[in-house]
């Protein structure tokens, strides 16, 4: 009886944790065209691109073949327009799109200026942009 109760508690806890984590992504490390559900950052500076495709376990850019992956810069204004003027913390930005990964050389604002190679998630079809933010304090 104690084992049965213990198992029920464990299953309940796992299901509860799963239900609270609605950050699901769909992404394959390939340069082939694919439909993805990914999370991106916005407004990052210094790395040659501003919208990294995020690795959810550490909120750093995903990498393929050792190179950071960034979202298509042509959609920066589209993403920015979805954000409120003032937010607290980091926005959760989920993108659903058909993309392919293309290697690209970008300029880096360093002294002296330099370049580096990244992968860009080039958008074929932007299907959805969902933004969750916390309002500003005060």
PDB file of C-alpha atoms in Angstrom:
ATOM      1  CA  UNK A   1       0.000   0.000   0.000  1.00  0.00           C
ATOM      2  CA  UNK A   2       2.839   2.412   0.856  1.00  0.00           C
ATOM      3  CA  UNK A   3       4.512   1.651  -2.487  1.00  0.00           C
ATOM      4  CA  UNK A   4       1.302   2.318  -4.365  1.00  0.00           C
ATOM      5  CA  UNK A   5       0.840   5.684  -2.614  1.00  0.00           C
ATOM      6  CA  UNK A   6       4.485   6.575  -3.275  1.00  0.00           C
ATOM      7  CA  UNK A   7       4.110   5.776  -6.986  1.00  0.00           C
ATOM      8  CA  UNK A   8       0.935   7.867  -7.219  1.00  0.00           C
ATOM      9  CA  UNK A   9       2.723  10.818  -5.603  1.00  0.00           C
ATOM     10  CA  UNK A  10       5.670  10.523  -7.989  1.00  0.00           C
ATOM     11  CA  UNK A  11       3.409  10.311 -11.063  1.00  0.00           C
ATOM     12  CA  UNK A  12       1.351  13.294  -9.854  1.00  0.00           C
ATOM     13  CA  UNK A  13       4.490  15.358  -9.314  1.00  0.00           C
ATOM     14  CA  UNK A  14       5.868  14.493 -12.767  1.00  0.00           C
ATOM     15  CA  UNK A  15       2.603  15.301 -14.510  1.00  0.00           C
ATOM     16  CA  UNK A  16       2.317  18.566 -12.606  1.00  0.00           C
ATOM     17  CA  UNK A  17       5.860  19.577 -13.595  1.00  0.00           C
ATOM     18  CA  UNK A  18       5.202  18.639 -17.205  1.00  0.00           C
ATOM     19  CA  UNK A  19       1.970  20.648 -17.310  1.00  0.00           C
ATOM     20  CA  UNK A  20       3.736  23.751 -15.933  1.00  0.00           C
ATOM     21  CA  UNK A  21       6.516  23.618 -18.540  1.00  0.00           C
ATOM     22  CA  UNK A  22       4.856  24.855 -21.721  1.00  0.00           C
ATOM     23  CA  UNK A  23       8.165  25.637 -23.438  1.00  0.00           C
ATOM     24  CA  UNK A  24       8.124  23.025 -26.169  1.00  0.00           C
ATOM     25  CA  UNK A  25      10.368  23.369 -29.154  1.00  0.00           C
ATOM     26  CA  UNK A  26      10.802  21.578 -32.451  1.00  0.00           C
ATOM     27  CA  UNK A  27      14.198  21.985 -34.075  1.00  0.00           C
ATOM     28  CA  UNK A  28      16.669  19.713 -35.863  1.00  0.00           C
ATOM     29  CA  UNK A  29      20.381  20.417 -36.336  1.00  0.00           C
ATOM     30  CA  UNK A  30      20.312  20.376 -40.116  1.00  0.00           C
ATOM     31  CA  UNK A  31      20.686  22.840 -42.980  1.00  0.00           C
ATOM     32  CA  UNK A  32      17.648  21.265 -44.696  1.00  0.00           C
ATOM     33  CA  UNK A  33      14.424  23.282 -44.810  1.00  0.00           C
ATOM     34  CA  UNK A  34      12.316  22.481 -41.759  1.00  0.00           C
ATOM     35  CA  UNK A  35       9.322  23.756 -39.831  1.00  0.00           C
ATOM     36  CA  UNK A  36      10.453  24.811 -36.361  1.00  0.00           C
ATOM     37  CA  UNK A  37       9.081  25.993 -33.054  1.00  0.00           C
ATOM     38  CA  UNK A  38      11.992  27.804 -31.417  1.00  0.00           C
ATOM     39  CA  UNK A  39      12.708  30.410 -28.766  1.00  0.00           C
ATOM     40  CA  UNK A  40      14.835  33.428 -29.586  1.00  0.00           C
ATOM     41  CA  UNK A  41      16.417  36.313 -27.752  1.00  0.00           C
ATOM     42  CA  UNK A  42      16.025  39.873 -29.030  1.00  0.00           C
ATOM     43  CA  UNK A  43      18.270  42.901 -28.819  1.00  0.00           C
ATOM     44  CA  UNK A  44      21.558  41.113 -28.113  1.00  0.00           C
ATOM     45  CA  UNK A  45      24.607  43.145 -29.098  1.00  0.00           C
ATOM     46  CA  UNK A  46      28.247  42.538 -29.883  1.00  0.00           C
ATOM     47  CA  UNK A  47      28.092  39.168 -31.610  1.00  0.00           C
ATOM     48  CA  UNK A  48      27.276  40.270 -35.142  1.00  0.00           C
ATOM     49  CA  UNK A  49      23.564  39.436 -34.882  1.00  0.00           C
ATOM     50  CA  UNK A  50      20.811  40.352 -32.428  1.00  0.00           C
ATOM     51  CA  UNK A  51      18.384  37.411 -32.217  1.00  0.00           C
ATOM     52  CA  UNK A  52      20.002  34.163 -31.068  1.00  0.00           C
ATOM     53  CA  UNK A  53      18.103  30.885 -31.327  1.00  0.00           C
ATOM     54  CA  UNK A  54      18.157  29.946 -27.659  1.00  0.00           C
ATOM     55  CA  UNK A  55      19.258  26.761 -25.993  1.00  0.00           C
ATOM     56  CA  UNK A  56      16.514  26.490 -23.357  1.00  0.00           C
ATOM     57  CA  UNK A  57      18.617  24.884 -20.636  1.00  0.00           C
ATOM     58  CA  UNK A  58      21.011  27.849 -20.379  1.00  0.00           C
ATOM     59  CA  UNK A  59      19.533  30.682 -22.506  1.00  0.00           C
ATOM     60  CA  UNK A  60      22.642  30.873 -24.653  1.00  0.00           C
ATOM     61  CA  UNK A  61      22.680  30.552 -28.448  1.00  0.00           C
ATOM     62  CA  UNK A  62      22.221  27.071 -29.884  1.00  0.00           C
ATOM     63  CA  UNK A  63      25.243  25.858 -31.820  1.00  0.00           C
ATOM     64  CA  UNK A  64      25.691  23.701 -34.907  1.00  0.00           C
ATOM     65  CA  UNK A  65      29.185  22.571 -35.878  1.00  0.00           C
ATOM     66  CA  UNK A  66      30.554  24.894 -33.194  1.00  0.00           C
ATOM     67  CA  UNK A  67      28.864  28.006 -34.642  1.00  0.00           C
ATOM     68  CA  UNK A  68      26.141  30.054 -32.921  1.00  0.00           C
ATOM     69  CA  UNK A  69      22.708  30.061 -34.583  1.00  0.00           C
ATOM     70  CA  UNK A  70      20.873  33.379 -35.001  1.00  0.00           C
ATOM     71  CA  UNK A  71      17.387  34.125 -36.313  1.00  0.00           C
ATOM     72  CA  UNK A  72      16.924  35.950 -39.621  1.00  0.00           C
ATOM     73  CA  UNK A  73      17.753  39.649 -39.029  1.00  0.00           C
ATOM     74  CA  UNK A  74      15.226  40.686 -41.694  1.00  0.00           C
ATOM     75  CA  UNK A  75      12.532  39.970 -39.072  1.00  0.00           C
ATOM     76  CA  UNK A  76      14.010  42.105 -36.274  1.00  0.00           C
ATOM     77  CA  UNK A  77      11.404  44.879 -36.686  1.00  0.00           C
ATOM     78  CA  UNK A  78       8.575  42.326 -36.863  1.00  0.00           C
ATOM     79  CA  UNK A  79       9.705  40.848 -33.543  1.00  0.00           C
ATOM     80  CA  UNK A  80      10.382  44.263 -31.954  1.00  0.00           C
ATOM     81  CA  UNK A  81       6.863  45.445 -32.847  1.00  0.00           C
ATOM     82  CA  UNK A  82       5.400  42.530 -30.854  1.00  0.00           C
ATOM     83  CA  UNK A  83       7.223  43.635 -27.672  1.00  0.00           C
ATOM     84  CA  UNK A  84       5.738  46.185 -25.263  1.00  0.00           C
ATOM     85  CA  UNK A  85       7.688  49.413 -24.719  1.00  0.00           C
ATOM     86  CA  UNK A  86       8.778  48.379 -21.240  1.00  0.00           C
ATOM     87  CA  UNK A  87       9.337  44.866 -19.876  1.00  0.00           C
ATOM     88  CA  UNK A  88      10.899  43.428 -16.751  1.00  0.00           C
ATOM     89  CA  UNK A  89      13.447  40.673 -17.327  1.00  0.00           C
ATOM     90  CA  UNK A  90      13.811  38.745 -20.536  1.00  0.00           C
ATOM     91  CA  UNK A  91      10.921  38.289 -22.972  1.00  0.00           C
ATOM     92  CA  UNK A  92       9.925  34.740 -23.929  1.00  0.00           C
ATOM     93  CA  UNK A  93       9.677  34.836 -27.726  1.00  0.00           C
ATOM     94  CA  UNK A  94       8.466  31.702 -29.480  1.00  0.00           C
ATOM     95  CA  UNK A  95       8.713  31.536 -33.250  1.00  0.00           C
ATOM     96  CA  UNK A  96       6.964  29.054 -35.517  1.00  0.00           C
ATOM     97  CA  UNK A  97       8.403  29.209 -39.019  1.00  0.00           C
ATOM     98  CA  UNK A  98       9.718  27.299 -41.982  1.00  0.00           C
ATOM     99  CA  UNK A  99      13.485  27.945 -42.054  1.00  0.00           C
ATOM    100  CA  UNK A 100      16.804  26.652 -43.274  1.00  0.00           C
ATOM    101  CA  UNK A 101      20.227  27.224 -41.725  1.00  0.00           C
ATOM    102  CA  UNK A 102      22.831  29.043 -43.811  1.00  0.00           C
ATOM    103  CA  UNK A 103      26.388  29.851 -42.768  1.00  0.00           C
ATOM    104  CA  UNK A 104      27.142  33.558 -42.816  1.00  0.00           C
ATOM    105  CA  UNK A 105      30.056  35.869 -41.999  1.00  0.00           C
ATOM    106  CA  UNK A 106      29.038  38.820 -39.804  1.00  0.00           C
ATOM    107  CA  UNK A 107      30.841  41.898 -38.542  1.00  0.00           C
ATOM    108  CA  UNK A 108      31.612  42.099 -34.836  1.00  0.00           C
ATOM    109  CA  UNK A 109      31.824  45.436 -33.020  1.00  0.00           C
ATOM    110  CA  UNK A 110      35.172  44.977 -31.347  1.00  0.00           C
ATOM    111  CA  UNK A 111      38.338  47.008 -31.231  1.00  0.00           C
ATOM    112  CA  UNK A 112      39.651  46.482 -33.811  1.00  0.00           C
ATOM    113  CA  UNK A 113      36.487  45.426 -35.704  1.00  0.00           C
ATOM    114  CA  UNK A 114      36.461  41.795 -36.743  1.00  0.00           C
ATOM    115  CA  UNK A 115      34.267  39.156 -38.352  1.00  0.00           C
ATOM    116  CA  UNK A 116      33.028  35.737 -37.346  1.00  0.00           C
ATOM    117  CA  UNK A 117      31.041  32.923 -38.870  1.00  0.00           C
ATOM    118  CA  UNK A 118      27.519  32.027 -37.643  1.00  0.00           C
ATOM    119  CA  UNK A 119      24.529  30.084 -38.864  1.00  0.00           C
ATOM    120  CA  UNK A 120      21.498  32.172 -39.758  1.00  0.00           C
ATOM    121  CA  UNK A 121      18.011  30.658 -39.554  1.00  0.00           C
ATOM    122  CA  UNK A 122      16.742  32.068 -42.850  1.00  0.00           C
ATOM    123  CA  UNK A 123      12.949  32.369 -42.876  1.00  0.00           C
ATOM    124  CA  UNK A 124      11.019  30.864 -45.765  1.00  0.00           C
ATOM    125  CA  UNK A 125       7.617  31.358 -44.069  1.00  0.00           C
ATOM    126  CA  UNK A 126       7.022  33.085 -40.718  1.00  0.00           C
ATOM    127  CA  UNK A 127       3.914  31.374 -39.351  1.00  0.00           C
ATOM    128  CA  UNK A 128       3.581  32.726 -35.804  1.00  0.00           C
ATOM    129  CA  UNK A 129       5.284  34.913 -33.198  1.00  0.00           C
ATOM    130  CA  UNK A 130       4.198  34.533 -29.571  1.00  0.00           C
ATOM    131  CA  UNK A 131       5.577  36.869 -26.909  1.00  0.00           C
ATOM    132  CA  UNK A 132       5.271  36.532 -23.135  1.00  0.00           C
ATOM    133  CA  UNK A 133       6.651  39.312 -20.939  1.00  0.00           C
ATOM    134  CA  UNK A 134       6.512  40.564 -17.376  1.00  0.00           C
ATOM    135  CA  UNK A 135       5.299  44.154 -17.007  1.00  0.00           C
ATOM    136  CA  UNK A 136       7.746  46.811 -15.808  1.00  0.00           C
ATOM    137  CA  UNK A 137       7.971  47.386 -12.084  1.00  0.00           C
ATOM    138  CA  UNK A 138       6.687  50.699 -10.775  1.00  0.00           C
TER     139      UNK A 138
END
